[in-house]
Amino acid sequence: MSERDARMEALIPALRRFAWSLSRNADEADDLVQDSLANALGAWHQRHAEKDLRAWLFSILYNLHISGRRRWARRSRLLGEALRFQDAATPSHGQDAAVQCAQVLLQLDTLPEEQRAVLLLVGVEGLSYEEAARVLDIPAGTVMSRLARGRERLRRMAEGQPAPASRLRRVV
């Protein structure tokens, strides 16, 4: 196995987690990871060696996901898959933890796609703000503001408060 293949293989679990978080379907997540790796191998000669491989692969995966959403114009919400995943992730925890985890997953699904993607990349996958910005092709400041707004919305939902209204204003 070449060094390139070994480096890519080491990132597959993180790619699968992110793909599952985006699609909420294990089969779709596996297909998305496979397509991402195939695209990466096909475009390997175009990759800038100084760029982070992890961020590059996450970027490919995210862009494929967005393209797929636009192409099929659908959004899947499979609570059954979420509960199955949660049971597998927390076998030693009690019922209260399982219910709380399911509630957080449901609340995460209510966030706008942009905030959810940033929360998953930074909070779950551990990417830096700069890495997440490269993955999503947005400025680092936008990552920070989306992260802050997403965290605030989740906090308010967890406390039973209404989600904050959008504070964006129209500039004429």
Short mmCIF file of C-alpha atoms in Angstrom, two decimals:
data_model
loop_
_atom_site.label_atom_id
_atom_site.label_comp_id
_atom_site.label_asym_id
_atom_site.label_seq_id
_atom_site.Cartn_x
_atom_site.Cartn_y
_atom_site.Cartn_z
CA MET A 1 0.00 0.00 0.00
CA SER A 2 1.40 3.39 -0.96
CA GLU A 3 1.82 6.23 1.52
CA ARG A 4 -0.98 8.16 -0.25
CA ASP A 5 -3.39 5.23 0.12
CA ALA A 6 -2.46 4.73 3.78
CA ARG A 7 -3.03 8.43 4.54
CA MET A 8 -6.40 8.37 2.80
CA GLU A 9 -7.45 5.11 4.47
CA ALA A 10 -6.69 6.57 7.90
CA LEU A 11 -9.23 9.36 7.22
CA ILE A 12 -12.11 7.06 6.18
CA PRO A 13 -13.72 6.81 9.65
CA ALA A 14 -13.85 10.60 10.00
CA LEU A 15 -15.20 10.93 6.46
CA ARG A 16 -17.89 8.32 7.20
CA ARG A 17 -18.95 10.15 10.39
CA PHE A 18 -19.23 13.45 8.54
CA ALA A 19 -21.07 11.85 5.59
CA TRP A 20 -23.49 10.10 7.93
CA SER A 21 -24.09 13.35 9.79
CA LEU A 22 -24.96 15.06 6.53
CA SER A 23 -27.10 12.31 5.00
CA ARG A 24 -28.49 10.49 8.07
CA ASN A 25 -28.36 7.26 6.05
CA ALA A 26 -25.57 4.68 6.33
CA ASP A 27 -25.84 3.52 2.70
CA GLU A 28 -25.83 7.08 1.33
CA ALA A 29 -22.90 7.93 3.62
CA ASP A 30 -20.89 4.98 2.33
CA ASP A 31 -21.65 5.96 -1.27
CA LEU A 32 -20.66 9.57 -0.56
CA VAL A 33 -17.34 8.50 1.00
CA GLN A 34 -16.61 6.16 -1.90
CA ASP A 35 -17.40 8.86 -4.46
CA SER A 36 -15.26 11.34 -2.54
CA LEU A 37 -12.27 9.01 -2.48
CA ALA A 38 -12.71 8.18 -6.17
CA ASN A 39 -12.83 11.90 -7.02
CA ALA A 40 -9.78 12.55 -4.85
CA LEU A 41 -7.78 9.80 -6.53
CA GLY A 42 -8.85 11.05 -9.95
CA ALA A 43 -7.84 14.60 -9.09
CA TRP A 44 -4.71 13.73 -7.10
CA HIS A 45 -2.47 15.39 -9.67
CA GLN A 46 -4.41 18.66 -9.18
CA ARG A 47 -4.00 18.63 -5.38
CA HIS A 48 -1.71 21.25 -3.91
CA ALA A 49 0.86 19.37 -1.86
CA GLU A 50 1.02 22.09 0.81
CA LYS A 51 -2.72 21.84 1.55
CA ASP A 52 -4.05 19.61 4.29
CA LEU A 53 -5.24 16.25 2.91
CA ARG A 54 -7.95 15.97 5.57
CA ALA A 55 -9.47 19.35 4.75
CA TRP A 56 -9.23 18.59 1.01
CA LEU A 57 -11.12 15.29 1.39
CA PHE A 58 -13.76 16.88 3.63
CA SER A 59 -14.19 19.61 1.04
CA ILE A 60 -14.69 17.08 -1.76
CA LEU A 61 -17.19 15.15 0.35
CA TYR A 62 -19.15 18.27 1.31
CA ASN A 63 -19.29 19.54 -2.28
CA LEU A 64 -20.52 16.14 -3.50
CA HIS A 65 -23.19 16.18 -0.81
CA ILE A 66 -24.40 19.65 -1.81
CA SER A 67 -24.40 18.66 -5.48
CA GLY A 68 -26.45 15.59 -4.66
CA ARG A 69 -28.96 17.62 -2.65
CA ARG A 70 -29.42 20.03 -5.51
CA ARG A 71 -29.71 17.24 -8.07
CA TRP A 72 -32.35 15.27 -6.18
CA ALA A 73 -33.83 18.24 -4.25
CA ARG A 74 -34.60 16.16 -1.22
CA ARG A 75 -33.65 16.09 2.40
CA SER A 76 -33.71 12.87 4.35
CA ARG A 77 -34.67 12.77 7.97
CA LEU A 78 -34.41 9.18 9.15
CA LEU A 79 -34.92 9.14 12.88
CA GLY A 80 -34.72 5.35 12.90
CA GLU A 81 -31.18 5.50 11.54
CA ALA A 82 -30.29 8.18 14.10
CA LEU A 83 -31.60 6.05 16.96
CA ARG A 84 -29.76 2.96 15.67
CA PHE A 85 -26.55 4.99 15.39
CA GLN A 86 -27.06 6.47 18.84
CA ASP A 87 -27.63 3.01 20.37
CA ALA A 88 -24.42 1.76 18.78
CA ALA A 89 -22.52 4.84 19.95
CA THR A 90 -23.74 4.73 23.55
CA PRO A 91 -24.20 1.08 24.59
CA SER A 92 -23.08 1.60 28.19
CA HIS A 93 -25.23 4.65 28.92
CA GLY A 94 -28.68 4.60 30.44
CA GLN A 95 -32.05 5.39 28.90
CA ASP A 96 -31.84 9.06 29.89
CA ALA A 97 -28.61 9.51 27.94
CA ALA A 98 -30.13 7.76 24.93
CA VAL A 99 -33.18 10.04 24.98
CA GLN A 100 -31.01 13.13 25.41
CA CYS A 101 -28.77 12.06 22.52
CA ALA A 102 -31.81 11.51 20.28
CA GLN A 103 -33.12 14.97 21.22
CA VAL A 104 -29.81 16.61 20.36
CA LEU A 105 -29.78 14.84 16.98
CA LEU A 106 -33.31 16.07 16.29
CA GLN A 107 -32.38 19.60 17.33
CA LEU A 108 -29.27 19.46 15.16
CA ASP A 109 -31.49 18.53 12.20
CA THR A 110 -33.53 21.71 12.69
CA LEU A 111 -30.50 23.94 12.23
CA PRO A 112 -29.88 25.52 8.84
CA GLU A 113 -27.53 23.41 6.69
CA GLU A 114 -24.75 26.01 6.94
CA GLN A 115 -24.74 26.04 10.75
CA ARG A 116 -25.08 22.26 11.01
CA ALA A 117 -22.12 21.66 8.69
CA VAL A 118 -19.90 24.05 10.67
CA LEU A 119 -20.94 22.51 14.01
CA LEU A 120 -20.18 19.01 12.72
CA LEU A 121 -16.81 19.93 11.22
CA VAL A 122 -15.56 21.95 14.20
CA GLY A 123 -17.37 20.31 17.11
CA VAL A 124 -17.43 16.66 16.05
CA GLU A 125 -14.57 16.25 13.60
CA GLY A 126 -12.24 18.66 15.38
CA LEU A 127 -11.27 20.77 12.39
CA SER A 128 -9.86 24.22 13.09
CA TYR A 129 -11.79 27.28 11.94
CA GLU A 130 -9.35 27.66 9.05
CA GLU A 131 -9.72 24.02 7.99
CA ALA A 132 -13.51 24.23 8.16
CA ALA A 133 -13.38 27.44 6.12
CA ARG A 134 -11.37 25.65 3.42
CA VAL A 135 -13.76 22.68 3.43
CA LEU A 136 -16.82 24.89 3.04
CA ASP A 137 -15.07 27.47 0.83
CA ILE A 138 -16.04 30.39 3.06
CA PRO A 139 -14.03 32.92 5.11
CA ALA A 140 -12.88 31.88 8.59
CA GLY A 141 -14.92 34.74 10.09
CA THR A 142 -18.05 33.26 8.53
CA VAL A 143 -17.20 29.90 10.12
CA MET A 144 -16.91 31.58 13.52
CA SER A 145 -20.21 33.46 13.19
CA ARG A 146 -22.11 30.38 11.93
CA LEU A 147 -20.63 28.34 14.76
CA ALA A 148 -21.66 30.93 17.34
CA ARG A 149 -25.19 31.19 15.94
CA GLY A 150 -25.53 27.39 15.71
CA ARG A 151 -24.33 26.87 19.27
CA GLU A 152 -26.67 29.59 20.51
CA ARG A 153 -29.65 28.02 18.74
CA LEU A 154 -28.83 24.57 20.16
CA ARG A 155 -28.38 26.02 23.66
CA ARG A 156 -31.74 27.79 23.48
CA MET A 157 -33.49 24.68 22.18
CA ALA A 158 -31.94 22.59 24.98
CA GLU A 159 -33.25 25.11 27.52
CA GLY A 160 -36.70 25.08 25.92
CA GLN A 161 -36.43 28.66 24.67
CA PRO A 162 -37.42 29.71 21.16
CA ALA A 163 -34.60 29.87 18.63
CA PRO A 164 -33.27 33.40 18.18
CA ALA A 165 -34.66 35.30 15.24
CA SER A 166 -32.33 36.09 12.41
CA ARG A 167 -30.54 39.35 13.07
CA LEU A 168 -29.54 39.86 9.48
CA ARG A 169 -30.75 43.10 8.06
CA ARG A 170 -31.19 44.25 4.55
CA VAL A 171 -28.70 46.89 3.46
CA VAL A 172 -29.94 49.19 0.72
#
